[in-house]
PDB file of C-alpha atoms in Angstrom:
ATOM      1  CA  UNK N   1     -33.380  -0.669 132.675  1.00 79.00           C
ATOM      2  CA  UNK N   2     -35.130  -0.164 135.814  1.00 90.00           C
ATOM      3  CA  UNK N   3     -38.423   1.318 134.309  1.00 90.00           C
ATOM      4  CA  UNK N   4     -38.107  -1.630 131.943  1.00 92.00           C
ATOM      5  CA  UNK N   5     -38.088  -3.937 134.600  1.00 95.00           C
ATOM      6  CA  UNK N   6     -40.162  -2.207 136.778  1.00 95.00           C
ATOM      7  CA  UNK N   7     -42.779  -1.938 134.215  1.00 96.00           C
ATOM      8  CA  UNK N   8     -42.652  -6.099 133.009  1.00 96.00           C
ATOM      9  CA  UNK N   9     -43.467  -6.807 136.920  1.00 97.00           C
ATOM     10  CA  UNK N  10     -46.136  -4.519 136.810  1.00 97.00           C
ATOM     11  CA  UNK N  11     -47.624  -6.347 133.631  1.00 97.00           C
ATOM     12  CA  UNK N  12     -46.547  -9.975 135.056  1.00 98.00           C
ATOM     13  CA  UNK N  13     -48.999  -8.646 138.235  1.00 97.00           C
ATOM     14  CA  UNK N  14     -51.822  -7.739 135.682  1.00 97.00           C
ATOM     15  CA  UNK N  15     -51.517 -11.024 134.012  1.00 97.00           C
ATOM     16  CA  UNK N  16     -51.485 -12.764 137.533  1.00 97.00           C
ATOM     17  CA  UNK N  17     -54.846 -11.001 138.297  1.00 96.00           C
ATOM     18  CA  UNK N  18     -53.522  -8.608 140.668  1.00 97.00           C
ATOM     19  CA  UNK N  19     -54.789  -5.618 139.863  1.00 97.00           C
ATOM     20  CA  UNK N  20     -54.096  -4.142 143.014  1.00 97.00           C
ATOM     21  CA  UNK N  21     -50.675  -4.749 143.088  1.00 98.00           C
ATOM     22  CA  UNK N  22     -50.340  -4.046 138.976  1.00 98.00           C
ATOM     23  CA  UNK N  23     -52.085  -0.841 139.425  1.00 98.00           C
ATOM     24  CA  UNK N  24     -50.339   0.671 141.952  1.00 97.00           C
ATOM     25  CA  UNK N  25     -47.504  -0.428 139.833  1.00 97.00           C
ATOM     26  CA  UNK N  26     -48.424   1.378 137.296  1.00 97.00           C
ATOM     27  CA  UNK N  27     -49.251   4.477 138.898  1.00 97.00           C
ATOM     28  CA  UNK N  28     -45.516   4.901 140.325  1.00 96.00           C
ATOM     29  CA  UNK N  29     -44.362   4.312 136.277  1.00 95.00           C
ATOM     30  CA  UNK N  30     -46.520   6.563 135.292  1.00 95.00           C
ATOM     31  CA  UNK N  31     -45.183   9.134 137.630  1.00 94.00           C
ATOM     32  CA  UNK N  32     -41.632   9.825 136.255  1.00 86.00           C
ATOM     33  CA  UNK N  33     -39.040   8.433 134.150  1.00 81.00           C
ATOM     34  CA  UNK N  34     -39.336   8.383 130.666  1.00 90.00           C
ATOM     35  CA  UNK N  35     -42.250   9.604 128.263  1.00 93.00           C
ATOM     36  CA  UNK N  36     -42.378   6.186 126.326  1.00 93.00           C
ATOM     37  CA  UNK N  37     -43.153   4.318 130.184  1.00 94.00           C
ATOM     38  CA  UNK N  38     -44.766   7.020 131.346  1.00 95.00           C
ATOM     39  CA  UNK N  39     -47.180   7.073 128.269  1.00 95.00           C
ATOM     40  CA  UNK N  40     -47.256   2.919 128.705  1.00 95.00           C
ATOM     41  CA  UNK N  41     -48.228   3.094 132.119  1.00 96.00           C
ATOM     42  CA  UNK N  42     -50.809   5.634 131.479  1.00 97.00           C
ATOM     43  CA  UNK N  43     -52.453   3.363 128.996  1.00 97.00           C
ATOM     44  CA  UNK N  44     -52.536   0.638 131.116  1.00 97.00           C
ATOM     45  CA  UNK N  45     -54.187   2.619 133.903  1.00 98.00           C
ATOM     46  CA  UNK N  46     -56.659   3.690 131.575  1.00 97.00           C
ATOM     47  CA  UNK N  47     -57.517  -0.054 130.488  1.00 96.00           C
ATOM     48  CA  UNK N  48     -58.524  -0.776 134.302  1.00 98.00           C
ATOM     49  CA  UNK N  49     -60.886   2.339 134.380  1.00 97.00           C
ATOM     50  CA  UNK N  50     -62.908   0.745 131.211  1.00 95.00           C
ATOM     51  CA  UNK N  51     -62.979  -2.381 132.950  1.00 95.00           C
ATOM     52  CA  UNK N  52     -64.340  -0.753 135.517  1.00 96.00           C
ATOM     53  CA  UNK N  53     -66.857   0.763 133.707  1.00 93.00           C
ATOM     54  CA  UNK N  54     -65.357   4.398 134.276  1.00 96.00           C
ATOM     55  CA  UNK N  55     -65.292   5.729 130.251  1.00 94.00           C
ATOM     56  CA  UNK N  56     -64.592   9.471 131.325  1.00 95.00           C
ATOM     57  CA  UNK N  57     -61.861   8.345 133.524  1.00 97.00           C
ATOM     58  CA  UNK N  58     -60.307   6.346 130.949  1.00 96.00           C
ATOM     59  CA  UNK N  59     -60.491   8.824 128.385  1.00 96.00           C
ATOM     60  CA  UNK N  60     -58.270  11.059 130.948  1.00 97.00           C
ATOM     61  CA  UNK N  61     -55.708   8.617 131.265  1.00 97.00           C
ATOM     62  CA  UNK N  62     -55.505   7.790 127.963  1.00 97.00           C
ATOM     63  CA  UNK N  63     -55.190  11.856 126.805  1.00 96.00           C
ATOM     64  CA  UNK N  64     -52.769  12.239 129.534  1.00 96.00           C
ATOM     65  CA  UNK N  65     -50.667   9.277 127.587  1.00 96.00           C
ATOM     66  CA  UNK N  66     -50.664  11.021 124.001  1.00 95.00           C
ATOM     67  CA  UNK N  67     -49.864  14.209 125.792  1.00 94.00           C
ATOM     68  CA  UNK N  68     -46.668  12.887 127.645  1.00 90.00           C
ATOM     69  CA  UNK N  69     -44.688  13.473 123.991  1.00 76.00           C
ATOM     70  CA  UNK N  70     -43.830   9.816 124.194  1.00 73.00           C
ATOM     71  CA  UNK N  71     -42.577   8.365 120.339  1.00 88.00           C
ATOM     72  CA  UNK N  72     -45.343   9.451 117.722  1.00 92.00           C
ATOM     73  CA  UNK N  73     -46.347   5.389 117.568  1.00 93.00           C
ATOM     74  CA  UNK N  74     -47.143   5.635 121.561  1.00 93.00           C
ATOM     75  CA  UNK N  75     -49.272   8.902 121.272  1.00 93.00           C
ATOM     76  CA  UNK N  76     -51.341   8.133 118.348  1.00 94.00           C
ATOM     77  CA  UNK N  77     -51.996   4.728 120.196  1.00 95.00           C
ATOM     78  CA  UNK N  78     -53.167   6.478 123.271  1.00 95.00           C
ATOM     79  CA  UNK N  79     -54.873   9.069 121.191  1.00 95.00           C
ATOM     80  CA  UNK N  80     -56.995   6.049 119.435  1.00 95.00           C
ATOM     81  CA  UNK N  81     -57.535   4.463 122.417  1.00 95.00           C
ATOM     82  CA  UNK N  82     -59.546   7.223 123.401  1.00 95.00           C
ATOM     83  CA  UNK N  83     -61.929   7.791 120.502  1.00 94.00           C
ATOM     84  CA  UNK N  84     -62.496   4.476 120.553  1.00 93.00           C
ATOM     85  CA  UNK N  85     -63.838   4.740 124.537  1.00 93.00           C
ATOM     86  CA  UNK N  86     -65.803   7.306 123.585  1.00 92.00           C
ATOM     87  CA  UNK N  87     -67.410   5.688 120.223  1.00 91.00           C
ATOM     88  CA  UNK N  88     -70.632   4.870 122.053  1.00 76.00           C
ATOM     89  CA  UNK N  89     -70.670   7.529 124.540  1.00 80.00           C
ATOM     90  CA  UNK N  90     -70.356  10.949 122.930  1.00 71.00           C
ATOM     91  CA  UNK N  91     -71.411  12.593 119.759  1.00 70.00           C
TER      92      UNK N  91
END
């Protein structure tokens, strides 16, 4: 319930526009607990290095996602998000 919680305020902050607060949020989530948040987290992380223009970052978060062995649905997510950053990037 906690990481639940925990990760809904970090999301609420995001949606807010504070991506300071929301990231460092985020970060803590995607420290510990359990895969599924910890994969969650990762992914979010990951969407504020595109915005910021940072594709190889990105990429590592979202890897770093499908390899926390989070539900199959999770790490093919993650895994998708990351071709997709690299579509127009790489080979």
């Amino acid at each position: 319930d906690q990481q639940s919680d925990a990760y809904a305020a970090a999301v609420a902050a995001r949606d807010a526009g504070d991506a300071a607060k929301a990231k460092a949020a985020f970060t803590t989530i995607s420290q510990g607990g359990s895969k599924a948040y910890r994969a969650m987290a990762l992914m979010q992380l990951g969407g504020f290095a595109l915005e910021a223009e940072d594709v190889k970052g990105a990429v590592a978060l979202f890897d770093q996602a499908a390899d926390a062995g989070a539900d199959p649905i999770i790490t093919d997510a993650a895994r998708l998000k990351s071709a997709f950053a690299l579509m127009d990037t790489a080979p």
